[in-house]
Amino acid sequence: MSLKTITPALVSLDGAAGDKSDVIRALAARVVAEGRATDADALYADAWARELKDETGLPGGIAIPHAKSPSVTVPTLAFARLEPGVDFGAPDGPADLVFLIAAPADAAEAHLAVLSKLARSLMTEEFTSGLRAARTPEDVVALVDEAIGEGEASTATKAAAASAGAAPEAGAALRIDGRPARIVAVTSCATGIAHTFMAADALTAAGTKNGVALTVEPQGSSGYQAIQQSIIDDADAVIFANDVDVREEARFAGKPVVRSTVKRGIEQPDQLIAEAVAVAADPNGARVTASGGSSAASAATNLSWGANLKRILLTGVSYMIPFVAGGGLLIAISFLPFLGGYGIALAHGSSGMNNAVYTLTHFAIWNLPPEGLGYYLGAIAFEIGSVSLGFLVPALAGYIAFAIADRPGIAPGFVAGAIAVFMNAGFLGGLIGGLLAGYAAWLIGRPAVPRWLRGLMPVVIIPLGASIIASGLMLLILGAPIAWLMTQLTAFLNGLSGAGAIFLGVILGLMMCFDLGGPVNKVAYAFAVAGLAAQTDASFHIMAAVMVAGMVPPLGMALASTVLYRRGFTEVERENGAAAWLLGLSFISEGAIPFAAADPLRVIPANLAGGAVAGALAMAFGVGSRAPHGGIFVFFAIDPVWGFLLALAAGTLVTAFLVVGLKRFAAPRIVTRAAVEAEQPVPATVAA
């Protein structure tokens, strides 16, 4: 028999809590105490990351923090009724009813469906009133069991289901051509568990109340049942209440559209329906693009111009990095002494292209370069790596365009990136070309077109038009000045020596250690990775400085918490410190995040100091790295290794000793209730 989703031990009634972070951490600890998750900190971190993305407070004093987390082993609900309530960002005030919805990262559809039923029940007055009136945890469990189908359906639930039916007559404002408006809607949230279904139910209820024929498609984590195409074709307008991309959006091409967050679908369903009716009657109103490629438009709806541009550029970088990582490591492997050695970059000739393993004649295992089998394999690795690196700029441009215009932007973006390579405009040319291609594709796809033309738009018309615009501008106007600028930048970097190179190392080290995997860190890393395509000494030095600085924060925290000053750290921090050794040695800066989050005013300055020292020393020693990632596992691609190790050791020691000194002699850390309760199996922040 499967475990029930909620038990009395997962319920807390009328407890007090400091803030929403305390509540989430306390409920996460309860889930772990019941053996339903393995790591309270990991579950808290996943739920808190979701909360930071979009607050989970809802009207009516409700909050539903939720997450899919690898630490969760059993789909679970944990509940707290708070006195007084805690602010979760709802427009009408604090929440006194809080459910933590915890699902495994690979939760089955049936489990996710159970958790989604709870979200829907929270939209009913009978359910929330019952939770507030419950006297014991067992009463709460009985109510939730009925709501999610793990108990007998309640009379109120059955009555509500039976009463759903005839809709009232629509008012004049919600009629189109004398009949009730026909609207379709799609809802989805980041996790696809709670908000998705609550918005769907809120819109459905509002449609019934207003006499509108409204069909909703919740796109949850457990999948979705697509609305029949005939219903979409007959609809007057579509509502997209989404925090993530709409799946198969091309089905709605040409329809008048209202876009909003999923939370607005919960809080303001009547207004959304009214807006949908209004846009259906407006010939100049927004339409779903013919390409169906509006994920960028959806994502940009709630972002400022600067935040949206950052999202676009980081999307391009994230898709580009695998090309560089694979290609760079293959080139680094080709430099191994028992393969080609560093000389293979200049001497391999056509060994890789003019031979195949079944045509080899003089490449015997025992022969020395340039005839040995090892040399031949090194030449093959070098060729594959070089070709992979050649995709760096086109991939950057292609996926920048993808972030703007979805799939129709990929082809013109790749072409614009290839033109940038052709004109020696480098990664800066690829960046600008990708932006041009993406916005050109987006603009071409905006107008509504006849149905017979829609199928040609994403595969012919948009790629053709956007390629002509973006690549034409690069060739005719922008390419030459960008190429000149890149030449000057390359010459400047190659000419750096002494104090100039050391200063650059300091700047890169500070950027790598400031936000530990955040935007500033990614800018520095992307700058270094993009430079590897040039295969110059300056690019290798920059890559080495970035890598060694990024390794310092987790190693420094590991040294401080597990060796130098164990009593200055909590038990959880010491456990994180043990894991941070491997993370730091692997060049995973995020290993220091738990320390920075718990004590930012002392940890972040220590990280910055160590990173600056490491970056400066790497530049001073002339350390170069031909591999874009890997830490100690790519030492064969780092030269001189002694310089890299010395810079790493110095930066790690500076960070470790500085954070120990700050903890011992600076003002004591303000210990939050969450930090204290992280040490307890059953937190006191939510009463037992």
XYZ file of C-alpha atoms in Angstrom, residues 89-334:
246
model
C 3.204 38.257 -1.164
C -0.579 37.972 -1.581
C -2.308 41.249 -2.465
C -4.780 41.021 0.414
C -2.342 40.395 3.259
C -0.602 37.621 5.201
C -1.318 33.910 4.838
C -2.480 31.803 7.759
C -2.936 28.565 5.749
C 0.335 27.309 4.280
C 0.838 24.076 2.344
C 4.318 22.956 1.330
C 3.884 20.779 -1.766
C 6.946 18.550 -2.163
C 7.254 16.299 -5.201
C 10.158 14.102 -6.350
C 12.094 15.425 -9.333
C 10.877 12.439 -11.359
C 7.388 12.253 -9.845
C 4.938 10.044 -11.705
C 1.904 11.594 -13.359
C -0.481 10.051 -10.831
C 1.402 11.587 -7.916
C 1.487 15.020 -9.513
C -2.216 14.790 -10.248
C -2.901 14.145 -6.539
C -0.953 17.232 -5.540
C -2.747 19.262 -8.187
C -6.135 18.329 -6.686
C -5.135 20.070 -3.488
C -4.350 23.261 -5.383
C -7.804 23.155 -6.933
C -9.521 22.540 -3.595
C -7.895 25.642 -2.159
C -10.091 27.667 -4.500
C -13.235 26.558 -2.635
C -14.539 28.371 0.449
C -15.748 25.118 2.054
C -12.250 23.638 2.060
C -10.415 26.664 3.466
C -13.106 27.245 6.101
C -12.757 23.623 7.173
C -8.984 24.023 7.543
C -9.443 27.095 9.734
C -12.019 25.316 11.905
C -10.039 22.075 12.295
C -9.200 21.285 15.917
C -6.637 18.535 15.477
C -4.076 17.471 12.870
C -6.269 14.439 12.229
C -9.124 16.769 11.214
C -6.841 18.493 8.704
C -5.673 15.166 7.291
C -9.297 14.037 6.837
C -10.160 17.240 4.957
C -7.103 16.986 2.706
C -7.675 13.280 2.061
C -11.168 14.065 0.792
C -9.862 16.898 -1.373
C -7.150 14.851 -3.076
C -9.137 11.664 -3.424
C -7.440 9.607 -0.720
C -10.654 9.542 1.351
C -14.376 9.527 0.671
C -15.651 12.590 -1.131
C -17.247 15.060 1.246
C -20.838 16.139 0.987
C -19.731 19.679 0.232
C -17.443 18.492 -2.552
C -20.175 16.364 -4.091
C -22.672 19.192 -3.858
C -20.274 21.590 -5.507
C -19.644 19.125 -8.323
C -23.348 18.509 -8.795
C -24.139 22.218 -8.883
C -21.639 22.903 -11.674
C -23.653 23.159 -14.820
C -25.885 25.767 -16.363
C -24.071 29.026 -16.800
C -25.807 32.306 -16.265
C -26.633 34.392 -19.289
C -23.662 36.466 -20.408
C -23.903 40.216 -20.102
C -23.798 42.368 -23.187
C -20.146 43.230 -22.611
C -19.178 39.534 -22.845
C -21.123 38.804 -26.019
C -19.692 38.658 -29.513
C -22.053 38.866 -32.501
C -25.008 38.466 -30.134
C -23.832 35.179 -28.616
C -21.714 34.337 -25.533
C -18.012 34.797 -26.175
C -15.997 31.634 -26.890
C -12.579 31.672 -25.216
C -9.797 29.128 -24.808
C -7.092 29.427 -22.158
C -3.771 27.797 -21.313
C -2.288 27.887 -17.812
C 1.167 26.783 -16.684
C 3.655 27.585 -13.955
C 7.307 26.777 -13.396
C 6.699 23.539 -11.484
C 3.355 22.632 -13.050
C 1.871 21.470 -9.763
C -0.132 24.157 -8.007
C -0.587 27.510 -9.721
C -1.266 25.801 -13.047
C -4.434 24.120 -11.830
C -5.568 26.871 -9.514
C -5.514 29.332 -12.403
C -7.383 26.843 -14.578
C -10.115 26.445 -11.976
C -10.329 30.166 -11.289
C -10.758 30.916 -15.001
C -13.304 28.128 -15.399
C -15.338 29.431 -12.462
C -15.160 32.992 -13.776
C -16.250 31.847 -17.223
C -19.236 30.029 -15.750
C -20.159 33.057 -13.644
C -20.000 35.375 -16.650
C -21.796 33.060 -19.046
C -18.767 32.653 -21.305
C -17.978 29.436 -23.163
C -14.462 28.958 -21.798
C -12.237 25.891 -22.240
C -8.984 25.667 -20.271
C -5.890 23.567 -20.943
C -3.727 23.246 -17.798
C -0.202 22.329 -18.890
C 1.106 20.696 -15.733
C 4.107 18.552 -14.925
C 1.962 15.450 -15.295
C 1.275 16.323 -18.930
C -1.769 17.924 -20.477
C -4.831 17.101 -22.512
C -4.737 19.332 -25.570
C -7.862 21.290 -26.417
C -9.507 19.974 -29.578
C -8.372 21.931 -32.583
C -11.984 22.512 -33.642
C -12.636 24.307 -30.338
C -9.542 26.446 -30.848
C -10.587 27.280 -34.407
C -14.036 28.409 -33.222
C -12.700 30.469 -30.309
C -12.921 34.251 -30.383
C -9.792 34.761 -28.277
C -7.181 32.956 -26.211
C -5.852 33.633 -22.715
C -2.280 32.589 -21.933
C -1.773 32.682 -18.146
C 1.759 31.319 -18.020
C 5.108 31.635 -16.306
C 6.780 29.270 -18.792
C 6.530 28.674 -22.523
C 3.189 27.572 -23.932
C 3.573 24.126 -25.451
C 2.579 23.819 -29.105
C 1.598 27.456 -29.266
C 1.336 27.315 -33.061
C -2.089 25.678 -32.588
C -3.433 29.108 -31.617
C -1.787 31.047 -34.465
C -3.707 34.143 -35.515
C -6.016 34.202 -32.504
C -6.507 37.411 -30.499
C -4.534 36.894 -27.315
C -4.223 38.168 -23.773
C -0.990 37.230 -22.000
C -0.482 37.338 -18.255
C 1.243 35.568 -15.406
C -0.359 32.432 -14.036
C -0.819 34.205 -10.728
C -3.035 36.823 -12.352
C -5.139 33.973 -13.686
C -5.803 33.015 -10.067
C -6.310 36.500 -8.687
C -8.011 38.330 -11.575
C -9.814 35.793 -13.778
C -12.796 38.088 -14.427
C -10.541 40.861 -15.697
C -8.655 38.459 -17.975
C -11.897 37.228 -19.521
C -13.088 40.797 -20.048
C -9.747 41.677 -21.682
C -10.001 38.627 -23.945
C -13.461 39.695 -25.130
C -12.158 43.215 -25.725
C -9.129 42.108 -27.738
C -11.336 39.831 -29.848
C -13.299 42.914 -30.935
C -10.170 44.998 -31.577
C -8.780 44.572 -35.125
C -5.465 46.004 -33.928
C -5.273 43.837 -30.821
C -2.462 41.407 -30.060
C -2.443 38.125 -31.975
C -0.625 34.833 -31.520
C 2.155 34.927 -34.081
C 1.935 32.735 -37.138
C 5.118 30.942 -36.099
C 3.705 30.034 -32.746
C 7.141 31.015 -31.539
C 6.362 33.434 -28.817
C 8.084 31.917 -25.855
C 10.308 34.949 -25.738
C 7.324 37.253 -25.840
C 5.725 35.257 -23.052
C 8.829 35.340 -20.910
C 9.379 39.028 -21.584
C 5.879 40.018 -20.515
C 6.838 40.484 -16.884
C 10.460 41.565 -17.333
C 12.014 44.977 -17.657
C 13.959 45.774 -20.800
C 17.282 45.173 -19.076
C 16.173 41.942 -17.419
C 14.816 40.620 -20.707
C 18.067 41.441 -22.519
C 20.004 39.615 -19.801
C 17.717 36.593 -20.228
C 18.288 36.605 -23.984
C 22.078 36.831 -23.759
C 22.382 34.209 -21.026
C 20.220 31.855 -23.075
C 22.684 32.168 -25.948
C 25.645 31.614 -23.649
C 24.085 28.553 -21.988
C 23.521 26.846 -25.353
C 26.961 27.863 -26.613
C 28.972 26.476 -23.704
C 28.526 22.744 -24.570
C 30.109 23.351 -27.988
C 33.067 25.013 -26.324
C 33.351 22.556 -23.456
C 33.350 19.519 -25.724
C 35.605 21.058 -28.347
C 38.001 22.609 -25.868
C 38.436 19.398 -23.917
C 39.033 17.384 -27.087
C 41.765 19.805 -28.133
C 43.208 19.608 -24.633
C 43.193 15.794 -24.826
C 45.014 15.934 -28.148
